[in-house]
mmCIF file of C-alpha atoms in Angstrom:
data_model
loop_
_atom_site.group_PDB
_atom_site.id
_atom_site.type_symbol
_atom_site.label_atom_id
_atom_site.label_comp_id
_atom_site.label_asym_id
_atom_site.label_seq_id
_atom_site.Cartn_x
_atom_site.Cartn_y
_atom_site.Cartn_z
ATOM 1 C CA UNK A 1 0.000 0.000 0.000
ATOM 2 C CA UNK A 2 2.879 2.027 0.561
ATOM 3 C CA UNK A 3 4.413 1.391 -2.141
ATOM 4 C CA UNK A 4 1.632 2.269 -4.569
ATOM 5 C CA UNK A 5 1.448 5.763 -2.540
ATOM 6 C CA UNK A 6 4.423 6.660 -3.507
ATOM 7 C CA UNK A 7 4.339 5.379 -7.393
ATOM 8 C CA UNK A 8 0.959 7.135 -8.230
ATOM 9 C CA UNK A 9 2.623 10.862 -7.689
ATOM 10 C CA UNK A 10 5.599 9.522 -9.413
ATOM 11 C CA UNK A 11 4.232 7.983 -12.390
ATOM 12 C CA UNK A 12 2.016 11.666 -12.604
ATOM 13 C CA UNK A 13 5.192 13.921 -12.514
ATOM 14 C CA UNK A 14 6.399 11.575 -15.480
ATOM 15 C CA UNK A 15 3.231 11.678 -17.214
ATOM 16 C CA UNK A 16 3.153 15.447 -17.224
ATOM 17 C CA UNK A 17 6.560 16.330 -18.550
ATOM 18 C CA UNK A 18 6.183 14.140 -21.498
ATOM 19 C CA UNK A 19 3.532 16.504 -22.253
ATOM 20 C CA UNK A 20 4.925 18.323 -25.604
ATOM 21 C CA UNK A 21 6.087 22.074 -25.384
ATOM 22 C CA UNK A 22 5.749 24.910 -27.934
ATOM 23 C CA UNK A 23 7.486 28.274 -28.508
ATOM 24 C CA UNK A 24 3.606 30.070 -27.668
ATOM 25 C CA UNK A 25 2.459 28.443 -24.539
ATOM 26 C CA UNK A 26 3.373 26.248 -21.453
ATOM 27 C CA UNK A 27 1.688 23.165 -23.319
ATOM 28 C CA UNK A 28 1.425 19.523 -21.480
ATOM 29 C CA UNK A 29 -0.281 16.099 -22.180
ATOM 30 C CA UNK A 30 -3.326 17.833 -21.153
ATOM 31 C CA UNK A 31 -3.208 20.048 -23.854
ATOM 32 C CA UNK A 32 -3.537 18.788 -27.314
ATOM 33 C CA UNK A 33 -2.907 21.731 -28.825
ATOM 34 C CA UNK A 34 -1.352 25.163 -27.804
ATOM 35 C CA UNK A 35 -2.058 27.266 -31.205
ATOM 36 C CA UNK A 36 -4.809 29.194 -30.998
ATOM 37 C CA UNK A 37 -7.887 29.363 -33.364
ATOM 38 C CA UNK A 38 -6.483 32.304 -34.964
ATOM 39 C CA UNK A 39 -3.481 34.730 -35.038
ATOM 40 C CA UNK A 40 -5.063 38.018 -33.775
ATOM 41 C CA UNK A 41 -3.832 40.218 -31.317
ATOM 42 C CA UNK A 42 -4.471 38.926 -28.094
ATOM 43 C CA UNK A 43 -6.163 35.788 -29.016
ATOM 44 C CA UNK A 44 -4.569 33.458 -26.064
ATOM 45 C CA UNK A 45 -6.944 35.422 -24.374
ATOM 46 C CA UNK A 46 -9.775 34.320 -25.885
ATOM 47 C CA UNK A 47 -7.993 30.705 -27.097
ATOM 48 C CA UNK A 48 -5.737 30.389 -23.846
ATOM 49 C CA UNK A 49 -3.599 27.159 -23.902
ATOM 50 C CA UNK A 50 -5.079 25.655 -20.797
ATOM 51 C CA UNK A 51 -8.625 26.043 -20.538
ATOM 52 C CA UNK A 52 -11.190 23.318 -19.068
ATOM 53 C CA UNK A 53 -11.768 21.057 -22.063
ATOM 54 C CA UNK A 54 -7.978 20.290 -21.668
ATOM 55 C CA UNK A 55 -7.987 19.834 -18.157
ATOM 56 C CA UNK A 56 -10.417 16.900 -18.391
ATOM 57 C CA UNK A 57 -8.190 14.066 -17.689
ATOM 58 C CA UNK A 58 -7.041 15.608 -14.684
ATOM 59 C CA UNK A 59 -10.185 16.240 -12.377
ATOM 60 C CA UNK A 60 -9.180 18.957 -9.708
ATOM 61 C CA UNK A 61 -6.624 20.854 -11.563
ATOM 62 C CA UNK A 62 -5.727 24.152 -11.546
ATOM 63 C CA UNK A 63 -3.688 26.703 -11.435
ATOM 64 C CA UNK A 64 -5.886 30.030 -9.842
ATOM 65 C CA UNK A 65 -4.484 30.591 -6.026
ATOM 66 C CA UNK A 66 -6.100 32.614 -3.750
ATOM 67 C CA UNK A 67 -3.964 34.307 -0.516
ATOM 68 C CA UNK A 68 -4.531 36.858 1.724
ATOM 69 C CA UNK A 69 -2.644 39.919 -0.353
ATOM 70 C CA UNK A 70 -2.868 38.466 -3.797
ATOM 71 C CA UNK A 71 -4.487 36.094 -6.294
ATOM 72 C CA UNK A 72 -4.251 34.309 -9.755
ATOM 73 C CA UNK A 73 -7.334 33.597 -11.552
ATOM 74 C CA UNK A 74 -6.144 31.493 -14.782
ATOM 75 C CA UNK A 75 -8.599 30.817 -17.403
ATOM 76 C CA UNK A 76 -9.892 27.362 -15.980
ATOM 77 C CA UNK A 77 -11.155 28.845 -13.403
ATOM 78 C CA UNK A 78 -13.211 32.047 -15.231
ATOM 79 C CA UNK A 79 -16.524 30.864 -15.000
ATOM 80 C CA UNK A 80 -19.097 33.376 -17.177
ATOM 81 C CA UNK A 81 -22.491 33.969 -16.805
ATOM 82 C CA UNK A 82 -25.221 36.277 -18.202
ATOM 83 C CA UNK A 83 -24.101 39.246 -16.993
ATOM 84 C CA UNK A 84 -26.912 41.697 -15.331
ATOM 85 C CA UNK A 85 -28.613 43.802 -17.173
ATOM 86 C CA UNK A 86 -27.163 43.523 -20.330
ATOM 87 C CA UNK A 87 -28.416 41.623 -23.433
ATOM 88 C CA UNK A 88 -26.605 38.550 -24.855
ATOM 89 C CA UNK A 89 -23.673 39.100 -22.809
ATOM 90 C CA UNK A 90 -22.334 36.292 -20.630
ATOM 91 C CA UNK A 91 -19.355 37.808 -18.195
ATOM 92 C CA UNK A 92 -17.082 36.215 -15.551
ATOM 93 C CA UNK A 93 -15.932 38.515 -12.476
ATOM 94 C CA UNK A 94 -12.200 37.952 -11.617
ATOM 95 C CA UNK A 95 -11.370 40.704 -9.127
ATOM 96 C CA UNK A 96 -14.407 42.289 -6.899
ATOM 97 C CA UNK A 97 -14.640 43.630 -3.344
ATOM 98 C CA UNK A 98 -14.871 39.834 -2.194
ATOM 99 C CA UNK A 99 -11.140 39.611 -1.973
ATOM 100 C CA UNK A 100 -10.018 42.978 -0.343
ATOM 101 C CA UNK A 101 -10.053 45.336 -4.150
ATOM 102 C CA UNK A 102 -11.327 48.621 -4.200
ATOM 103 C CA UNK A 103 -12.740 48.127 -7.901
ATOM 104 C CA UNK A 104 -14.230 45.298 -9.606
ATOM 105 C CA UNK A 105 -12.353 43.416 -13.025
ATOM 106 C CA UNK A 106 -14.174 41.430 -15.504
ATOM 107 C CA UNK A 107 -14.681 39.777 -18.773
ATOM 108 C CA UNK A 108 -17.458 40.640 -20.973
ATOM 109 C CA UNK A 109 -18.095 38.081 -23.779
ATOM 110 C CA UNK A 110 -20.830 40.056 -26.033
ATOM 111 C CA UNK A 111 -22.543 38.135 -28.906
ATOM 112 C CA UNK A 112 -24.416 38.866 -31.979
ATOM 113 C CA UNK A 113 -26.694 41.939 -31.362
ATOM 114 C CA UNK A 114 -25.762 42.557 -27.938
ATOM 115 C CA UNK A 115 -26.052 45.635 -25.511
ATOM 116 C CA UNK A 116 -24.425 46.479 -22.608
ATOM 117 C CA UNK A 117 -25.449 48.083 -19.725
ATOM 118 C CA UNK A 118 -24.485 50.740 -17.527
ATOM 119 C CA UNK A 119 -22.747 50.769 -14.157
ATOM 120 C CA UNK A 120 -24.154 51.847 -10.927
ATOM 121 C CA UNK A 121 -24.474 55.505 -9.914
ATOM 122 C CA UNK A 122 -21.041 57.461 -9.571
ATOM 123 C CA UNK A 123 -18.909 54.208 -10.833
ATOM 124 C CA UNK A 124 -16.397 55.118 -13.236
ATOM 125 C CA UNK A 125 -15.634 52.320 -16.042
ATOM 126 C CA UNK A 126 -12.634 51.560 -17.929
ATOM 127 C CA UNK A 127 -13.247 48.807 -21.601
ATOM 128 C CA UNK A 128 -9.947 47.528 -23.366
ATOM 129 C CA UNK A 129 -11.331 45.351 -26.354
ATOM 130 C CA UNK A 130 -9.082 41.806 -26.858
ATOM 131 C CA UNK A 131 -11.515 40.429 -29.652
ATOM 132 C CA UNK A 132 -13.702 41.724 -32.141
ATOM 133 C CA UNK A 133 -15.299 45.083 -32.171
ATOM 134 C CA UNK A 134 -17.845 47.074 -29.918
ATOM 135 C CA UNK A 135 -19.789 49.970 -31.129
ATOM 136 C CA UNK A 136 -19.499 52.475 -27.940
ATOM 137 C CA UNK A 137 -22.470 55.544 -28.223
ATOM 138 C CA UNK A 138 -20.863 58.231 -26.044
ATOM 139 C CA UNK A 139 -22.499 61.646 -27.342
ATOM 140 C CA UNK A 140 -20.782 60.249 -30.674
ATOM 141 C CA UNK A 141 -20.394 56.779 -31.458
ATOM 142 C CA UNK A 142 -16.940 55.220 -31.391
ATOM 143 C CA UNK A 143 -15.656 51.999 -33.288
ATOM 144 C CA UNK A 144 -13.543 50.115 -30.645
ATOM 145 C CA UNK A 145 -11.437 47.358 -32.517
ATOM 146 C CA UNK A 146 -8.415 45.425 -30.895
ATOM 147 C CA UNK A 147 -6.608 47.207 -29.056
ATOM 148 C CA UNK A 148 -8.781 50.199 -28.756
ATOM 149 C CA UNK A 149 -10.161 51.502 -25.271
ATOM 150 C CA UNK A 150 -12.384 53.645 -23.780
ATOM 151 C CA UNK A 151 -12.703 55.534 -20.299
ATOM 152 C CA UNK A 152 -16.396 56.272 -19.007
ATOM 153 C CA UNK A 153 -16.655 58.967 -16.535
ATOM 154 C CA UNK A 154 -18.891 58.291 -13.046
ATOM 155 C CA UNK A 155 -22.786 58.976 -14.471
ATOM 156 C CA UNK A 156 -22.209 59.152 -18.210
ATOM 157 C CA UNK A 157 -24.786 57.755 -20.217
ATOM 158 C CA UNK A 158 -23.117 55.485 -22.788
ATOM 159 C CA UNK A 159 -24.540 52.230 -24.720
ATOM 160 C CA UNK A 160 -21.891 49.447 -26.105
ATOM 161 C CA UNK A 161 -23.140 47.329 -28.904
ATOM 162 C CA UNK A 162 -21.888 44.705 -30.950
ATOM 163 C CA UNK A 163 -23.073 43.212 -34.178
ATOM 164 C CA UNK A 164 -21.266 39.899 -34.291
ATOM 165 C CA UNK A 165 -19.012 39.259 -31.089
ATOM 166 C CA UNK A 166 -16.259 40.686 -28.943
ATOM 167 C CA UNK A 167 -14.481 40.263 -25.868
ATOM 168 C CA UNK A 168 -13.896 42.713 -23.373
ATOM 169 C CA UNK A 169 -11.817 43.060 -20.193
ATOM 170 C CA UNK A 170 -13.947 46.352 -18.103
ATOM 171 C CA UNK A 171 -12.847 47.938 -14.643
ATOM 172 C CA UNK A 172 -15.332 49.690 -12.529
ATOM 173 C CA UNK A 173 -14.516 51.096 -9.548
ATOM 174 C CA UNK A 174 -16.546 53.598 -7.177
ATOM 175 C CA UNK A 175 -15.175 57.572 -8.051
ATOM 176 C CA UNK A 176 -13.146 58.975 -5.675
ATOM 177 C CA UNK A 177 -14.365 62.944 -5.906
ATOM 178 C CA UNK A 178 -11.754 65.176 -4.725
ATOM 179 C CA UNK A 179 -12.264 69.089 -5.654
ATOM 180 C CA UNK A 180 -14.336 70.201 -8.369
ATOM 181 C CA UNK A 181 -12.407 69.054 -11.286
ATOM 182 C CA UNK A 182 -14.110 65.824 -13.167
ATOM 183 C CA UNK A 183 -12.584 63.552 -15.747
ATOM 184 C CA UNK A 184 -13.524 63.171 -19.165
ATOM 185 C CA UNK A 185 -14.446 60.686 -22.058
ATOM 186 C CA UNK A 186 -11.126 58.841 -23.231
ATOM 187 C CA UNK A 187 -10.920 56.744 -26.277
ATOM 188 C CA UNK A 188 -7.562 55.588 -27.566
ATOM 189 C CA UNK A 189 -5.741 52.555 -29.431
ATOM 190 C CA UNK A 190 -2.415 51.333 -27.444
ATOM 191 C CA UNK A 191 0.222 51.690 -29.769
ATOM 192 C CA UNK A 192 -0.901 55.530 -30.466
ATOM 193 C CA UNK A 193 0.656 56.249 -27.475
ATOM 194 C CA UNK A 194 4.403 57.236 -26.714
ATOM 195 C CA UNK A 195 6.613 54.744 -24.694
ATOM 196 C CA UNK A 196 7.296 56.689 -21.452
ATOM 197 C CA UNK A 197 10.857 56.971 -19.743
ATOM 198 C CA UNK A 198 11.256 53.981 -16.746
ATOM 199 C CA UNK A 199 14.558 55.283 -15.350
ATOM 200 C CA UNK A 200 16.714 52.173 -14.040
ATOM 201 C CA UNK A 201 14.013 49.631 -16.126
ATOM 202 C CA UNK A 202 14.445 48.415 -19.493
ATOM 203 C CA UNK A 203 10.788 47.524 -20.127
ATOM 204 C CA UNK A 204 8.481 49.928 -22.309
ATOM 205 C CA UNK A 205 5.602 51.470 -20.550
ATOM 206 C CA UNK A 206 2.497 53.483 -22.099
ATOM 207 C CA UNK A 207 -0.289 54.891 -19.612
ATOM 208 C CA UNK A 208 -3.372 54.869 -21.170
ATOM 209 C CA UNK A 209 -5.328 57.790 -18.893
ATOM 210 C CA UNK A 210 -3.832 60.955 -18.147
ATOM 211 C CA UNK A 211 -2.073 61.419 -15.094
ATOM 212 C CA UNK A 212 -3.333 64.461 -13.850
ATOM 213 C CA UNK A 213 -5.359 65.004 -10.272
ATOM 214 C CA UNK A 214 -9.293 64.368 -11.572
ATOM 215 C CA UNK A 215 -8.240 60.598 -12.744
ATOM 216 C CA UNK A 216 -8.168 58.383 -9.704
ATOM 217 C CA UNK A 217 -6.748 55.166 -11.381
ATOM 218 C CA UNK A 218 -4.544 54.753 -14.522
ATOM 219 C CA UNK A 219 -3.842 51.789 -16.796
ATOM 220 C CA UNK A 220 -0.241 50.474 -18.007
ATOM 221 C CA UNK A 221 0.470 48.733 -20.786
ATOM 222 C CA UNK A 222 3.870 47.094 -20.296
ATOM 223 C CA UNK A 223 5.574 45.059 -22.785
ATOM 224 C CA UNK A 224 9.013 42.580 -21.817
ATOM 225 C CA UNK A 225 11.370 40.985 -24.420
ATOM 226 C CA UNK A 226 12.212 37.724 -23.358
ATOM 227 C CA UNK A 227 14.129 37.481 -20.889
ATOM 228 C CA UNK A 228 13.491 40.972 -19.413
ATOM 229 C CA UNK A 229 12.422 41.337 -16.614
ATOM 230 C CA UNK A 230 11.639 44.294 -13.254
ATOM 231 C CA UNK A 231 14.904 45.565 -11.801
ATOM 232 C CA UNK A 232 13.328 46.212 -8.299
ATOM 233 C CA UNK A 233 11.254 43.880 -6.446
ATOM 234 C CA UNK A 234 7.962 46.610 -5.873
ATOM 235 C CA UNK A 235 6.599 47.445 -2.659
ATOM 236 C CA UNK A 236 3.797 50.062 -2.758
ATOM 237 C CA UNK A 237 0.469 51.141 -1.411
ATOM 238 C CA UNK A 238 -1.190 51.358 -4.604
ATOM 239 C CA UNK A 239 -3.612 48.194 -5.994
ATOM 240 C CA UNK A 240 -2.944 46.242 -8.829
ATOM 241 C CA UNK A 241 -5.227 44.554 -11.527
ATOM 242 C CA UNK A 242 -3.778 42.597 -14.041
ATOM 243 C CA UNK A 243 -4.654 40.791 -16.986
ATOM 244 C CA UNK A 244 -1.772 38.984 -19.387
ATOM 245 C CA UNK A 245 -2.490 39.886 -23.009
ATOM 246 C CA UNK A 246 0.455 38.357 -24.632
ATOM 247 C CA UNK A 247 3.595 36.081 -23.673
ATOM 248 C CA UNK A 248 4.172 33.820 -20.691
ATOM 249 C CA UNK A 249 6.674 34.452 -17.467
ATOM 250 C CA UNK A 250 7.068 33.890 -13.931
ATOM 251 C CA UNK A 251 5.179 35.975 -11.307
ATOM 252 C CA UNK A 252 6.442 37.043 -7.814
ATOM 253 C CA UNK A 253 4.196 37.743 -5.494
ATOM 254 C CA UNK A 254 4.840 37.596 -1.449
ATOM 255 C CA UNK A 255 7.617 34.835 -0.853
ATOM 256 C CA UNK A 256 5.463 32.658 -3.985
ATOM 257 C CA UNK A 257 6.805 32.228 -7.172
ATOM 258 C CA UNK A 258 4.313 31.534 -10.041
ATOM 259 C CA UNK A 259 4.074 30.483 -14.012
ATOM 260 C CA UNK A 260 2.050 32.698 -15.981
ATOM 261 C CA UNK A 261 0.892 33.009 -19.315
ATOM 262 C CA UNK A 262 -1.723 34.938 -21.949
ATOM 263 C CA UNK A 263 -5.339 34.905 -20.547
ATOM 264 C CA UNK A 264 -3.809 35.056 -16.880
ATOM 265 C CA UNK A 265 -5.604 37.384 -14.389
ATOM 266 C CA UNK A 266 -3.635 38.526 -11.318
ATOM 267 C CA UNK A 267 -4.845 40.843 -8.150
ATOM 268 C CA UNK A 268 -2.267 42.389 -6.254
ATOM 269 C CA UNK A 269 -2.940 44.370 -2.833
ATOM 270 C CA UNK A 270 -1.342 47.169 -1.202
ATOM 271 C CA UNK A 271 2.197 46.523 -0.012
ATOM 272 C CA UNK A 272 2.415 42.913 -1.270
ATOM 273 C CA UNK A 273 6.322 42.145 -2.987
ATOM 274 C CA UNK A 274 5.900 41.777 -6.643
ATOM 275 C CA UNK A 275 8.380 41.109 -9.637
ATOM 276 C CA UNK A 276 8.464 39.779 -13.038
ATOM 277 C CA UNK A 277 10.558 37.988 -15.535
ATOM 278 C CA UNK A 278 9.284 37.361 -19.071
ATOM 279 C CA UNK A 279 10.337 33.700 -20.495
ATOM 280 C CA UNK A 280 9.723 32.289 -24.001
ATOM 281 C CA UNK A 281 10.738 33.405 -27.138
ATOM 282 C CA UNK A 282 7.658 36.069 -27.790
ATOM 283 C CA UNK A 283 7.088 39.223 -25.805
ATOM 284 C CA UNK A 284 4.980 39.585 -23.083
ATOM 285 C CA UNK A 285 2.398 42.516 -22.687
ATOM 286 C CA UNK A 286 0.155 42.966 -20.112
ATOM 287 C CA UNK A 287 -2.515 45.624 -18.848
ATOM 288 C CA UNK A 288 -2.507 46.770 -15.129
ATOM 289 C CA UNK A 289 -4.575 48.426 -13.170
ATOM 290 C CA UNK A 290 -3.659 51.218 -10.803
ATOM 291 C CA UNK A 291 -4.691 53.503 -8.459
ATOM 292 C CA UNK A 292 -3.255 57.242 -8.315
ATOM 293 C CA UNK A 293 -3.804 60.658 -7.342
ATOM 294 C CA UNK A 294 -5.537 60.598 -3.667
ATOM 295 C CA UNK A 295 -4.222 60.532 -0.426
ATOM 296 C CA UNK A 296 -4.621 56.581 1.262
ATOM 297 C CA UNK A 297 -7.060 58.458 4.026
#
């Protein structure tokens, strides 16, 4: 009895790194195939490598961990559902108040004529589109393709629709008035915007909002070459939000070390260590979440 204890873990580990590997994803036995239905931007995060209907010769598994200052959500363990209020829209929640964030993060899968809806009174929303298109009616109406985003002021009325299908990654977080001066509309694409200086980093950083006092959060977009990775282990009172658009890596976070790839969600609270290397032979790019601008009291 014993003896077969101790065989059924070993005869697993050599099980799993048979598994084949490719130069996009962290591929295994359990899945069959790492290349993703197409070659769009972004599509491991639509088409991650691991998702469930790989997983199902190994009941139990995952790779999502959940600690007191931080957690992983990996796509195995997104689980959508029609989302309230809006019309054929089925979204899964990743980072909400439940775990100790400020804001809420989400996916929003939208399919053929879809609407969304809007968020509750005096919650600001942030939409970065990773499939398809959205048609966003905002006093004008603006085509969001890949790539594209879109910042909603607290109490603006706005209307997304779609006319085949998209997918959507939205924060929402409750406005944080300070003064009279309010944000405004933002619409952008990613690569319109100027890589910022990172003194004593080697990564490229854009910031997608301005950084000036009425905006109470800001989105990065940070891309690594392989092998690059954060010159100083981070420390901070700020939140974090992440999602992995492109590439795969290894994650610090507290005294854990973790594997990460495309499709990837992370939270991060205040003060918790955090570092990143980028492995692989492709870049990686991901989107995080911030807050900035007002005073921790």
């Amino acid at each position: 009895m014993q003896l077969r204890s101790l065989l059924l873990p070993l005869l697993l580990f050599l099980f799993v790194i048979k598994g084949k590997t490719t130069e996009q994803g962290m591929c295994s036995v359990f899945a069959p195939s790492c290349e993703a239905d197409s070659e769009t931007l972004y599509s491991k995060v639509t088409n991650p490598s691991l998702n469930p209907s790989c997983l199902q010769d190994l009941p139990g598994f995952t790779r999502s961990v959940f600690e007191r200052d931080h957690a992983l959500v990996t796509p195995e363990s997104q689980v959508f559902s029609p989302l309230p209020d809006w019309i054929n829209t089925s979204g899964a929640y990743l980072i909400t108040p439940a775990i100790g964030a400020h804001f809420v993060m989400y996916l929003a899968k939208m399919q053929a004529d879809s609407k969304s809806a809007l968020p509750l009174k005096d919650v600001e929303r942030f939409v970065f589109v990773v499939q398809g298109s959205v048609a966003l009616e905002a006093g004008a109406v603006y085509n969001l393709n890949v790539d594209s985003y879109a910042y909603l002021p607290p109490n603006m009325e706005h209307l997304m629709k779609c006319d085949e299908s998209a997918t959507i990654v939205l924060f929402e977080r409750r406005y944080a008035q300070v003064g009279t001066d309010v944000p405004e509309l933002k619409i952008g694409i990613t690569d319109e915007h100027p890589l910022l200086e990172t003194p004593g980093e080697i990564f490229e950083l854009r910031k997608l909002l301005p950084t000036s006092g009425p905006y109470d959060f800001n989105i990065h977009i940070m891309d690594f070459k392989p092998g690059e990775y954060l010159n100083v282990k981070e420390v901070h009172y700020n939140q974090h939000g992440l999602l992995l658009l492109e590439g795969q890596g290894i994650y610090r976070l507290g005294d854990k070390w973790y594997p990460v790839q495309a499709g990837d969600v992370i939270w991060m609270a205040p003060f918790v260590p955090q570092w990143y290397c980028a492995l692989g032979k492709n870049r990686t790019r991901y989107l995080l979440y911030k807050d900035v601008n007002r005073n921790p009291l």
